[in-house]
Amino acid sequence: MVTVTMADVAREAGVSPALVSLAFRDAYGVSATTRTRILETARRMGYQPNRAASRLASKSDDTLGVFLLDLHNEVFADMFDGMREAARTAGRELVLTVGSIGGSLDRPALDSLVRARVSAVVAGGLLLPDAELAEYRGRLALVSVARVVPGFDAVASDNVLGATLAVEHLVRLGHRRILHLATPPTDGYGGRREGYLRSMSDARLEPWVLTCDYARQAAFDLVMPLLGPAAPDREQPTAIFTHNDQTALGVLDAVHAHRLRVPEDISVVGYDNTSATKPPGVDLTTVDLHAADLGRRATEIAVVRSEDPTREPMVETFEPSLVVRASTAPPPKGHLIR
Amino acid sequence: MVTVTMADVAREAGVSPALVSLAFRDAYGVSATTRTRILETARRMGYQPNRAASRLASKSDDTLGVFLLDLHNEVFADMFDGMREAARTAGRELVLTVGSIGGSLDRPALDSLVRARVSAVVAGGLLLPDAELAEYRGRLALVSVARVVPGFDAVASDNVLGATLAVEHLVRLGHRRILHLATPPTDGYGGRREGYLRSMSDARLEPWVLTCDYARQAAFDLVMPLLGPAAPDREQPTAIFTHNDQTALGVLDAVHAHRLRVPEDISVVGYDNTSATKPPGVDLTTVDLHAADLGRRATEIAVVRSEDPTREPMVETFEPSLVVRASTAPPPKGHLIR
DNA sequence: ATGAAAGCGCTAACAA
DNA sequence: TTGTTAGCGCTTTCAT
């Protein structure tokens, strides 16, 4: 591979390397004509600055790191859209690392970003416990998206509110046996479960929580046995509220597998409002996390943070909203009378 | 942010920086005891090597770049799974860049990888024309996934075969009016369209091709007017074969919106075998691209390539396979008699 | 407006 | 087995 260096460009353009550097970062003090000549020469030679070298030489670095938990969950694609938009606006580059559903890749991914010496990291879907994340304090400027991590910046969403909106919607429709598929207990993600429990209690209803992995298949496997005709009638939920859309889709899969109808036989509410919930065939009622907005705002904060690493951590909280679609309706008559 | 350097660790461990460097890359010639002491000290201090510095100092770099077209399309998540597995096996780090559906971000993303001076790039879903990619020859070691790019390594899939499998399956079921939703004409992605045209011709059927963007919504919008009762009967397809799963899902959306049934009223075949096609409610017949396998193999080749940038470009071609599910059946009787 | 020179944190000979 | 030294390709004073 032929690699063009700044010195090559300088020689070709008949100037000093320093001037090329200045021209590329359009600093003041380079005459317009020389600048154009330098840039033109560089373009002709296919020169791209060596980022490793510039990062090393300059104290400040303009690239931001991104961590996303799982590419198979579209909510992270939504977040990324927002991040990219904000990065573009701020003129920052983004380097992406990816975790995995179990959370076992959180650490390797973050360490990789530490090694890359990015000026700040925007992280969506971190699963590492607060205590372990604390080890990164002072070593990595981190902005957490959709989860509050003590000691770090965060752009959060009011999950308690989101769950409350969902449950109250179902209660208002007349549901009483509302099952909640909750995340495995992980630091920072308890809000949806908590909001569910609180709203159920407020409505004087008995809570029913099952813990469920993030994957569609996991929800399917978990719910299948609950819906069979074999299951005792009173145990059948009339509505299921899940902690994310993936699992809601898994629930729909199970419902369809039993040849039951949504919402006539059972109502389903998801969380995240990913695009897969929108199509006519799905039409899922869900809580909109506003993932792109969270990602955008978190990135803006990361920019600020990278310019001033010392200021106090800031936490901004967004409000989710309920998107009512066709997957929710009053429960079947038998259940209403009860 | 406190940043620990190699010199810090060396001082603390009472050795020279060079020895720390050796210890970290567990080279021969460092006594076991010193190595453990060094590593232990480093761990205690939270030291992570500065990758910018090591990349600069060493000619060879062990990180691979990844380009993925679009995070909203799960086929790229599948590819990435394979890439990551291979990278892990080879002990390489991965840095990810993301493009966008229109292809307008291909260049910025690739340039970013050039600036990062990664040793090789594995690219899935490149949309840049062959001629423009040619500019990167000699400047970027590129392994293209699922597309052949002249002058570069590639792990391709036999798209002509894939389309043939799909069409022959439909023809065998008795379909005659088979619509194909093809990609916009882009270098390297003509195979599916070509395979469709050839198989239709072989079956003495009239081809019917509409060009359709990659997105689910685009397919929905395109197909909606074709399925309405208002549409002249003879113009209604009995089967639709799409260039990817996203668009197939869009077709299903449109079919459902018209309250038509799959496969009784119309058959649908997708392409990619992403996980969203598998659930009971979807159960889409599709061509399996084996995306993870492609990604894995491409990454293995990238490793080889980065160790020997001079060898001839190699192209490996995988065979797709047809996954028959519930979205295909013989056409409605009326059409059979015709 | 431009150039010279030092140094960022590492690696890679070469010495010891 | 360990230390010394000279860069890697940039940025950044400081001169000119």
XYZ file of C-alpha atoms (C1' of nucleotides) in Angstrom:
708
model
C 0.000 0.000 0.000
C 1.311 3.393 -0.960
C 0.911 5.823 1.876
C 1.278 9.507 1.279
C 2.601 11.522 4.181
C 2.378 15.141 4.996
C 6.064 15.525 4.131
C 5.359 14.156 0.652
C 2.675 16.726 0.114
C 4.875 19.489 1.485
C 7.718 18.590 -0.841
C 5.419 18.387 -3.824
C 3.808 21.708 -3.025
C 7.125 23.313 -2.211
C 6.305 24.270 1.351
C 7.133 23.087 4.832
C 5.218 20.277 6.518
C 4.024 22.665 9.176
C 2.266 24.719 6.590
C 0.482 21.713 5.222
C -0.706 20.942 8.709
C -2.021 24.460 9.106
C -3.685 24.413 5.725
C -5.498 21.190 6.527
C -6.958 22.506 9.709
C -7.607 25.810 7.976
C -5.895 27.798 10.636
C -5.384 31.501 10.198
C -2.135 32.685 8.799
C -2.000 30.660 5.625
C -2.410 32.744 2.510
C -5.387 31.805 0.426
C -3.298 30.950 -2.603
C -0.870 28.667 -0.771
C -3.718 26.973 0.969
C -5.506 26.154 -2.253
C -2.269 24.975 -3.787
C -1.557 22.716 -0.820
C -5.047 21.282 -0.687
C -5.077 20.733 -4.402
C -1.727 18.951 -4.281
C -2.939 16.805 -1.417
C -6.076 15.888 -3.244
C -4.125 14.975 -6.337
C -1.831 12.740 -4.345
C -4.708 11.130 -2.492
C -3.373 12.279 0.849
C -5.356 11.649 3.989
C -3.857 12.782 7.301
C -2.629 9.976 9.505
C -4.992 10.183 12.406
C -2.739 8.186 14.690
C -0.015 10.735 14.234
C -2.215 13.755 14.645
C -3.850 12.338 17.704
C -0.471 11.684 19.195
C 0.889 15.101 18.408
C -2.084 17.122 19.484
C -3.338 16.991 23.005
C -6.909 17.213 21.907
C -8.524 14.657 19.705
C -11.642 15.241 17.734
C -12.963 11.737 17.368
C -15.711 10.411 19.546
C -16.173 6.783 20.456
C -19.500 5.043 20.269
C -20.580 1.912 22.041
C -23.723 0.087 20.987
C -24.879 -3.016 22.748
C -26.333 -5.020 19.914
C -26.676 -4.480 16.199
C -29.564 -6.919 16.018
C -31.749 -4.543 17.994
C -32.853 -1.659 15.859
C -33.189 0.738 18.744
C -29.424 1.068 18.610
C -29.551 1.879 14.934
C -31.999 4.630 15.805
C -29.696 5.941 18.511
C -26.815 5.848 16.113
C -28.715 7.939 13.592
C -29.007 10.680 16.164
C -25.393 10.334 17.217
C -24.159 10.602 13.695
C -26.223 13.661 12.998
C -24.875 15.450 16.054
C -21.330 14.376 15.263
C -21.624 15.705 11.754
C -22.929 19.003 13.038
C -20.047 19.268 15.487
C -17.515 18.166 12.906
C -16.440 15.128 14.880
C -15.573 11.687 13.615
C -17.132 8.629 15.154
C -15.592 5.245 15.790
C -17.955 2.476 16.679
C -17.581 -0.516 18.933
C -20.205 -3.134 19.541
C -21.089 -5.183 22.581
C -23.281 -8.210 22.841
C -26.565 -9.159 24.420
C -25.077 -10.796 27.491
C -22.946 -7.764 28.256
C -19.725 -9.753 28.218
C -18.280 -7.537 25.524
C -18.881 -4.242 27.328
C -15.459 -4.244 28.873
C -13.437 -5.228 25.813
C -15.294 -2.628 23.786
C -14.732 0.158 26.316
C -11.092 -0.822 26.745
C -10.682 -0.637 23.026
C -11.977 2.912 23.121
C -9.591 3.742 25.952
C -6.718 2.462 23.841
C -7.968 4.559 20.968
C -7.778 7.584 23.295
C -11.010 9.003 21.976
C -11.914 12.229 23.680
C -15.270 10.939 24.839
C -17.551 7.982 24.453
C -21.263 7.868 23.813
C -22.580 4.548 25.034
C -25.948 3.029 24.299
C -27.082 -0.070 26.135
C -24.266 -0.541 28.614
C -24.854 -3.638 30.711
C -21.828 -3.463 32.975
C -22.780 -2.927 36.631
C -22.331 0.538 38.110
C -19.501 -0.703 40.290
C -17.493 -1.956 37.354
C -18.155 1.122 35.286
C -16.833 3.157 38.201
C -13.377 1.871 37.329
C -13.498 3.951 34.183
C -14.063 7.164 36.067
C -11.319 9.606 35.331
C -10.007 7.368 32.592
C -12.800 7.658 30.104
C -15.248 10.472 29.494
C -18.463 8.589 29.124
C -21.945 9.724 28.237
C -24.462 7.018 28.872
C -27.577 6.855 26.740
C -30.854 5.597 28.183
C -29.271 4.630 31.465
C -28.073 6.642 34.414
C -24.622 5.660 35.633
C -23.490 7.339 38.856
C -20.549 9.628 38.306
C -21.003 9.899 34.554
C -22.944 12.064 32.177
C -26.166 10.563 30.983
C -29.081 11.243 28.729
C -31.786 9.206 30.294
C -35.380 8.486 29.594
C -37.994 8.395 32.291
C -38.635 4.680 32.218
C -40.963 4.764 35.183
C -43.134 7.185 33.300
C -42.977 5.109 30.133
C -44.090 1.978 31.911
C -46.786 3.934 33.696
C -48.159 5.215 30.409
C -48.273 1.694 29.086
C -49.916 0.129 32.110
C -52.424 2.921 32.610
C -53.416 2.587 28.979
C -54.105 -1.099 29.489
C -55.908 -0.583 32.758
C -58.091 2.062 31.163
C -59.047 -0.445 28.504
C -60.195 -2.775 31.241
C -57.316 -5.196 31.594
C -56.601 -6.738 34.946
C -54.243 -9.593 34.292
C -51.324 -7.717 32.834
C -48.098 -9.636 32.499
C -44.814 -7.773 32.385
C -41.779 -9.194 30.661
C -38.931 -7.449 32.462
C -35.221 -7.220 31.748
C -32.896 -9.313 33.815
C -32.058 -7.203 36.859
C -29.232 -4.929 35.731
C -28.044 -1.647 37.190
C -29.802 1.265 35.593
C -32.561 -0.578 33.846
C -35.027 -1.110 36.655
C -37.297 1.792 35.760
C -39.666 -0.020 33.483
C -40.244 -2.797 35.956
C -40.637 -0.306 38.757
C -43.120 1.788 36.811
C -45.101 -1.337 36.051
C -45.165 -2.432 39.673
C -46.147 0.981 40.885
C -48.956 1.421 38.369
C -50.309 -2.033 39.048
C -50.294 -1.298 42.721
C -52.003 2.044 42.145
C -54.705 0.225 40.193
C -54.981 -2.378 42.936
C -53.975 -5.109 40.559
C -51.772 -8.033 41.271
C -48.427 -7.718 39.519
C -47.091 -10.536 37.412
C -43.509 -10.223 36.293
C -41.385 -12.614 34.332
C -37.773 -11.918 33.559
C -36.903 -12.157 29.927
C -33.757 -11.754 27.878
C -33.528 -9.067 25.199
C -34.084 -11.357 22.237
C -37.226 -12.003 20.283
C -36.768 -15.735 20.497
C -36.392 -15.629 24.260
C -39.752 -13.932 24.630
C -41.332 -16.406 22.277
C -40.049 -19.364 24.256
C -41.119 -17.831 27.523
C -44.631 -16.914 26.475
C -45.530 -19.968 24.399
C -46.423 -22.208 27.348
C -48.487 -19.454 28.973
C -50.886 -19.120 26.089
C -51.622 -22.732 25.329
C -55.148 -24.008 25.901
C -53.478 -26.348 28.366
C -52.649 -23.448 30.633
C -55.176 -22.891 33.427
C -57.503 -20.153 32.255
C -56.966 -17.834 35.144
C -53.280 -17.843 34.459
C -53.689 -16.473 30.976
C -52.836 -12.819 30.730
C -55.185 -10.561 28.800
C -52.347 -8.171 28.132
C -48.580 -8.325 28.012
C -46.285 -5.353 28.439
C -42.704 -5.995 27.492
C -39.501 -4.152 28.277
C -38.618 -3.706 24.618
C -39.983 -4.127 21.121
C -37.888 -7.182 20.325
C -39.564 -9.116 23.086
C -42.961 -7.704 22.134
C -42.461 -9.107 18.657
C -41.574 -12.432 20.239
C -44.840 -12.269 22.133
C -46.724 -11.568 18.914
C -44.983 -14.570 17.379
C -46.218 -16.749 20.212
C -49.724 -15.351 19.993
C -49.845 -16.085 16.291
C -48.402 -19.523 16.802
C -51.396 -20.244 19.030
C -53.726 -18.842 16.371
C -54.912 -16.227 18.801
C -55.724 -12.742 17.615
C -54.264 -9.415 18.625
C -55.904 -7.402 20.098
C -59.169 -9.392 20.258
C -57.760 -12.199 22.403
C -54.812 -10.465 23.932
C -53.249 -7.014 23.964
C -49.548 -6.377 23.603
C -47.485 -3.293 24.366
C -43.828 -2.946 23.492
C -41.160 -0.408 24.317
C -38.821 1.613 22.090
C -40.944 2.324 19.027
C -38.486 0.798 16.605
C -39.491 0.815 12.964
C -40.362 -2.883 12.973
C -43.394 -2.089 15.121
C -44.959 0.229 12.581
C -45.940 -1.854 9.557
C -49.653 -2.598 9.064
C -49.167 -6.277 9.805
C -47.591 -5.519 13.154
C -49.043 -2.212 14.257
C -47.807 -2.528 17.782
C -48.711 -0.174 20.584
C -45.429 0.834 22.127
C -43.666 3.426 24.211
C -41.537 5.756 22.157
C -38.115 6.100 23.712
C -37.130 8.777 21.181
C -33.884 6.913 20.727
C -32.521 9.145 17.988
C -33.107 12.230 20.116
C -31.335 10.625 23.056
C -28.398 9.686 20.849
C -28.228 13.164 19.387
C -28.306 14.902 22.727
C -25.806 12.503 24.288
C -23.395 13.236 21.485
C -23.781 16.950 21.970
C -22.960 16.456 25.620
C -19.978 14.304 24.699
C -18.645 17.174 22.633
C -18.978 19.545 25.568
C -17.480 16.982 27.889
C -14.483 16.409 25.677
C -13.799 20.113 25.716
C -14.086 20.321 29.483
C -13.409 17.020 31.210
C -13.616 18.484 34.685
C -17.150 19.818 35.011
C -19.717 17.997 37.059
C -21.498 15.065 35.415
C -24.799 16.132 33.969
C -27.913 14.064 33.630
C -30.699 15.025 31.293
C -33.923 13.132 31.277
C -36.287 12.868 28.330
C -39.912 11.959 28.516
C -41.118 8.963 26.576
C -44.525 8.950 24.966
C -47.093 6.273 24.320
C -47.820 5.398 20.723
C -51.190 3.722 20.567
C -51.607 1.416 17.614
C -53.710 -1.618 16.875
C -52.279 -4.160 19.310
C -54.301 -2.942 22.276
C -58.036 -3.135 22.880
C -60.362 -4.049 25.708
C -59.929 -7.614 26.984
C -62.213 -10.426 25.807
C -65.657 -10.329 27.446
C -65.183 -13.384 29.613
C -62.361 -11.682 31.346
C -64.156 -8.417 31.765
C -66.934 -10.007 33.752
C -64.580 -12.375 35.446
C -8.797 12.539 32.410
C -5.800 10.811 33.890
C -3.889 8.987 31.231
C -1.311 6.449 32.196
C 1.589 6.055 29.807
C 4.007 3.261 29.268
C 6.710 5.349 30.903
C 4.570 5.619 34.032
C 4.224 1.885 34.224
C 7.942 1.388 33.567
C 8.893 3.769 36.349
C 6.473 2.162 38.774
C 7.659 -1.335 37.919
C 11.274 -0.270 37.955
C 12.072 -1.254 34.392
C 12.613 0.454 31.059
C 9.728 1.405 28.797
C 10.950 -0.966 26.132
C 10.539 -3.860 28.478
C 6.978 -2.893 29.206
C 6.348 -2.812 25.503
C 7.803 -6.286 25.114
C 5.862 -7.603 28.054
C 2.610 -6.322 26.631
C 3.096 -7.982 23.316
C 4.421 -11.031 25.160
C 7.510 -11.225 23.064
C 10.195 -13.718 23.874
C 13.039 -12.635 26.038
C 11.158 -11.221 28.983
C 11.585 -13.277 32.113
C 8.368 -14.685 33.453
C 8.693 -12.903 36.770
C 9.320 -9.459 35.316
C 6.517 -9.918 32.896
C 4.026 -10.734 35.594
C 5.264 -7.843 37.663
C 4.912 -5.461 34.754
C 1.484 -6.684 33.768
C 0.330 -6.586 37.331
C 1.594 -3.039 37.786
C -0.084 -1.995 34.552
C -3.339 -3.532 35.601
C -3.195 -1.818 38.957
C -2.589 1.529 37.309
C -5.324 0.980 34.767
C -2.911 1.264 31.899
C -4.093 0.649 28.356
C -1.549 1.047 25.553
C -2.053 4.125 23.405
C -3.003 2.626 20.100
C -2.238 5.782 18.175
C 1.311 5.674 19.407
C 1.857 1.995 18.786
C 0.365 2.213 15.350
C 2.654 5.059 14.544
C 5.739 3.361 15.857
C 5.168 -0.036 14.338
C 4.852 -0.435 10.628
C 2.209 -3.106 10.974
C -1.058 -2.465 12.621
C -3.326 -5.135 13.940
C -6.664 -3.433 13.742
C -9.054 -4.088 10.920
C -11.592 -1.631 9.651
C -15.188 -2.568 8.988
C -17.664 -0.813 6.774
C -21.351 -1.633 6.985
C -23.876 0.048 4.772
C -26.841 0.335 7.083
C -27.502 -0.599 10.673
C -31.233 -0.718 10.045
C -30.806 -3.772 7.855
C -30.135 -6.821 9.941
C -28.178 -8.600 7.244
C -25.286 -6.349 8.194
C -25.611 -7.334 11.816
C -25.351 -10.934 10.682
C -22.263 -10.153 8.635
C -20.755 -8.363 11.564
C -21.258 -11.387 13.796
C -19.103 -13.413 11.438
C -16.518 -10.671 11.157
C -16.186 -10.339 14.858
C -15.795 -14.034 15.364
C -13.000 -14.213 12.825
C -11.348 -11.107 14.251
C -11.401 -12.591 17.706
C -9.857 -15.800 16.457
C -7.120 -13.869 14.696
C -6.569 -11.565 17.658
C -7.427 -8.452 15.718
C -9.348 -5.422 16.836
C -12.192 -4.056 14.767
C -13.206 -0.473 14.181
C -16.544 0.085 12.596
C -17.778 2.732 10.223
C -21.281 2.984 8.880
C -22.634 4.175 5.561
C -26.163 4.981 4.607
C -28.807 3.637 2.305
C -28.205 6.085 -0.515
C -24.500 5.306 -0.562
C -23.528 8.927 -0.010
C -21.568 8.021 3.104
C -19.442 5.325 1.485
C -16.658 7.728 0.701
C -16.501 9.545 4.039
C -16.532 6.214 5.813
C -13.749 4.734 3.700
C -11.708 7.913 3.959
C -12.055 7.745 7.686
C -10.594 4.255 7.606
C -7.754 5.468 5.408
C -6.982 8.147 7.961
C -7.077 5.534 10.681
C -4.461 3.591 8.701
C -6.095 0.284 9.423
C -4.245 -2.583 7.854
C -7.268 -3.767 5.900
C -10.953 -3.115 5.573
C -13.825 -5.555 5.397
C -16.709 -3.857 3.663
C -20.301 -5.027 3.524
C -22.775 -3.332 1.259
C -20.551 -0.892 -0.605
C -22.609 1.177 -3.019
C -19.836 3.233 -4.570
C -19.396 2.506 -8.297
C -16.467 0.342 -9.360
C -14.812 3.330 -10.989
C -14.815 5.359 -7.805
C -13.676 2.471 -5.673
C -10.769 2.065 -8.072
C -9.330 5.251 -6.603
C -8.699 3.368 -3.393
C -6.574 0.759 -5.088
C -3.131 0.713 -3.602
C -4.261 3.026 -0.834
C -6.591 0.742 1.039
C -6.585 -3.018 1.347
C -10.232 -3.782 0.878
C -12.153 -7.019 1.108
C -15.620 -6.629 -0.275
C -18.410 -8.743 1.137
C -21.292 -9.869 -1.065
C -20.098 -7.830 -4.014
C -17.290 -8.298 -6.471
C -15.219 -5.182 -7.000
C -12.611 -5.415 -9.779
C -9.088 -5.208 -8.428
C -10.026 -6.007 -4.846
C -10.483 -9.106 -2.752
C -14.034 -10.227 -2.393
C -16.148 -12.840 -0.753
C -19.104 -12.998 -3.023
C -22.320 -14.921 -3.146
C -23.673 -16.367 -6.343
C -26.628 -14.039 -6.708
C -27.596 -15.414 -10.081
C -27.946 -18.813 -8.496
C -29.879 -17.410 -5.556
C -32.380 -15.682 -7.795
C -32.632 -18.780 -9.931
C -33.459 -20.911 -6.910
C -36.167 -18.472 -5.936
C -37.743 -18.157 -9.362
C -37.571 -21.861 -10.151
C -39.275 -22.567 -6.859
C -42.106 -20.234 -7.792
C -42.369 -21.570 -11.322
C -42.503 -25.113 -10.019
C -45.417 -24.085 -7.825
C -47.216 -22.918 -10.936
C -46.668 -19.178 -10.861
C -46.481 -17.280 -14.118
C -46.835 -13.638 -13.203
C -43.810 -13.218 -11.008
C -42.828 -9.677 -10.156
C -39.261 -8.886 -9.188
C -38.401 -5.937 -6.983
C -34.825 -5.203 -7.984
C -32.158 -2.967 -6.496
C -31.460 0.310 -8.189
C -28.823 -0.451 -10.805
C -25.521 -0.364 -8.942
C -22.191 -1.894 -9.845
C -21.826 -5.358 -8.412
C -25.411 -5.969 -7.439
C -26.937 -6.986 -10.744
C -26.819 -10.718 -10.112
C -30.208 -11.132 -8.539
C -31.946 -9.244 -11.292
C -29.975 -11.128 -13.903
C -30.779 -14.495 -12.360
C -34.434 -13.557 -12.299
C -34.447 -12.493 -15.936
C -32.617 -15.594 -17.047
C -34.879 -17.991 -15.140
C -37.997 -16.258 -16.371
C -36.716 -16.509 -19.895
C -35.840 -20.168 -19.414
C -39.390 -20.759 -18.225
C -40.737 -18.791 -21.187
C -42.353 -16.275 -18.868
C -42.562 -12.584 -19.338
C -40.313 -10.748 -16.898
C -41.668 -7.936 -14.787
C -39.141 -5.886 -12.928
C -39.621 -2.842 -10.765
C -36.733 -1.022 -9.196
C -37.025 -0.555 -5.480
C -34.944 1.041 -2.790
C -33.555 -1.016 0.107
C -36.077 0.073 2.678
C -39.190 -1.685 3.874
C -41.292 1.404 3.457
C -40.151 1.886 -0.130
C -41.373 -1.576 -1.061
C -44.643 -0.976 0.696
C -45.252 2.237 -1.193
C -44.326 0.648 -4.481
C -46.453 -2.446 -4.128
C -49.559 -0.965 -2.553
C -51.077 0.364 -5.795
C -50.368 -2.933 -7.580
C -52.481 -5.022 -5.258
C -55.573 -2.915 -4.960
C -58.845 -4.235 -6.364
C -58.702 -1.179 -8.588
C -55.704 -2.582 -10.407
C -56.519 -4.425 -13.606
C -56.633 -8.126 -12.788
C -54.064 -9.243 -15.268
C -51.574 -6.840 -13.811
C -51.704 -8.415 -10.407
C -48.709 -10.604 -9.699
C -49.309 -14.002 -8.128
C -45.831 -13.947 -6.682
C -43.260 -11.325 -5.777
C -39.557 -11.980 -5.473
C -37.604 -9.198 -3.831
C -33.929 -8.377 -3.764
C -33.762 -8.434 0.010
C -35.753 -9.294 3.105
C -36.466 -5.712 4.075
C -38.366 -5.161 0.867
C -40.065 -8.533 1.188
C -41.362 -7.451 4.575
C -42.601 -4.272 2.949
C -44.443 -6.402 0.417
C -45.996 -8.438 3.220
C -47.068 -5.190 4.844
C -48.808 -4.144 1.645
C -50.431 -7.520 1.232
C -51.785 -7.372 4.757
C -52.932 -3.825 4.290
C -55.076 -5.085 1.423
C -56.384 -7.890 3.626
C -54.986 -10.421 1.221
C -53.500 -13.645 2.486
C -50.020 -15.069 2.084
C -49.563 -17.533 0.470
C -53.181 -18.197 -0.540
C -53.601 -15.011 -2.564
C -50.005 -14.214 -3.291
C -46.587 -15.737 -2.712
C -43.583 -13.777 -1.521
C -39.897 -14.645 -1.586
C -37.223 -12.550 0.074
C -33.464 -12.582 0.022
C -30.916 -12.729 2.890
C -32.619 -14.911 5.476
C -32.377 -12.352 8.221
C -33.841 -13.319 11.551
C -36.928 -11.159 11.060
C -38.117 -13.581 8.385
C -38.225 -16.573 10.703
C -40.947 -15.919 13.286
C -44.215 -17.857 12.926
C -46.159 -14.758 11.997
C -43.818 -13.979 9.137
C -42.436 -17.305 8.031
C -41.014 -15.952 4.821
C -39.510 -18.075 2.095
C -36.156 -16.514 1.367
C -32.734 -17.101 -0.080
C -30.102 -17.585 2.560
C -27.095 -15.446 1.812
C -25.144 -16.982 4.704
C -24.151 -13.473 5.671
C -22.266 -14.452 8.809
C -20.188 -16.952 6.864
C -19.376 -14.343 4.252
C -18.347 -11.871 6.924
C -16.217 -14.456 8.674
C -14.420 -15.534 5.546
C -13.898 -11.963 4.358
C -12.274 -11.128 7.651
C -9.968 -14.121 7.408
C -8.948 -12.909 3.985
C -8.432 -9.399 5.329
C -6.008 -10.811 7.846
C -4.049 -12.556 5.120
C -4.195 -9.475 2.946
C -2.895 -7.225 5.691
C 0.077 -9.523 6.096
C 0.807 -9.579 2.389
C -0.543 -6.510 0.590
C 1.011 -7.466 -2.732
C -0.575 -10.779 -3.670
C -3.202 -10.972 -6.370
C -6.759 -10.122 -5.370
C -8.735 -13.214 -4.562
C -12.403 -13.765 -5.053
C -14.255 -16.525 -3.292
C -17.833 -17.260 -4.102
C -20.311 -18.864 -1.756
C -23.487 -20.598 -2.780
C -26.746 -19.319 -1.381
C -29.529 -21.714 -0.544
C -33.277 -21.485 -0.672
C -35.148 -21.615 2.603
C -38.703 -22.628 1.899
C -41.150 -21.428 4.505
C -44.820 -20.626 4.532
C -44.981 -17.593 2.270
C -44.993 -19.590 -0.949
C -47.666 -21.882 -2.354
C -49.349 -22.524 -5.688
C -51.128 -19.488 -7.132
C -54.877 -19.006 -6.696
C -56.954 -21.211 -9.010
C -58.198 -18.402 -11.206
C -54.697 -17.631 -12.187
C -53.755 -21.215 -12.767
C -56.418 -21.658 -15.401
C -55.823 -18.185 -16.650
C 2.962 34.206 5.930
C 6.222 30.608 6.384
C 9.898 27.473 8.384
C 12.743 25.010 12.047
C 12.750 22.147 15.806
C 11.008 19.704 19.679
C 8.141 16.190 21.235
C 3.582 13.211 21.582
C 3.851 7.591 23.367
C 5.106 4.072 21.460
C 8.267 0.174 18.677
C 12.464 -1.724 16.946
C 17.025 -2.253 16.188
C 21.101 -2.547 18.652
C 24.001 -2.593 22.948
C 25.048 -4.083 27.260
C 17.256 -10.647 29.999
C 17.210 -5.723 30.013
C 18.309 -0.737 28.607
C 19.472 2.913 25.073
C 18.431 5.232 21.115
C 16.337 6.663 17.063
C 12.470 7.406 14.692
C 6.983 6.846 13.201
C 3.908 11.379 11.092
C 2.019 14.646 12.877
C 1.206 19.458 15.903
C 2.945 23.261 18.130
C 5.759 26.782 19.943
C 8.933 30.044 18.471
C 11.720 32.311 14.937
C 12.139 34.546 10.782
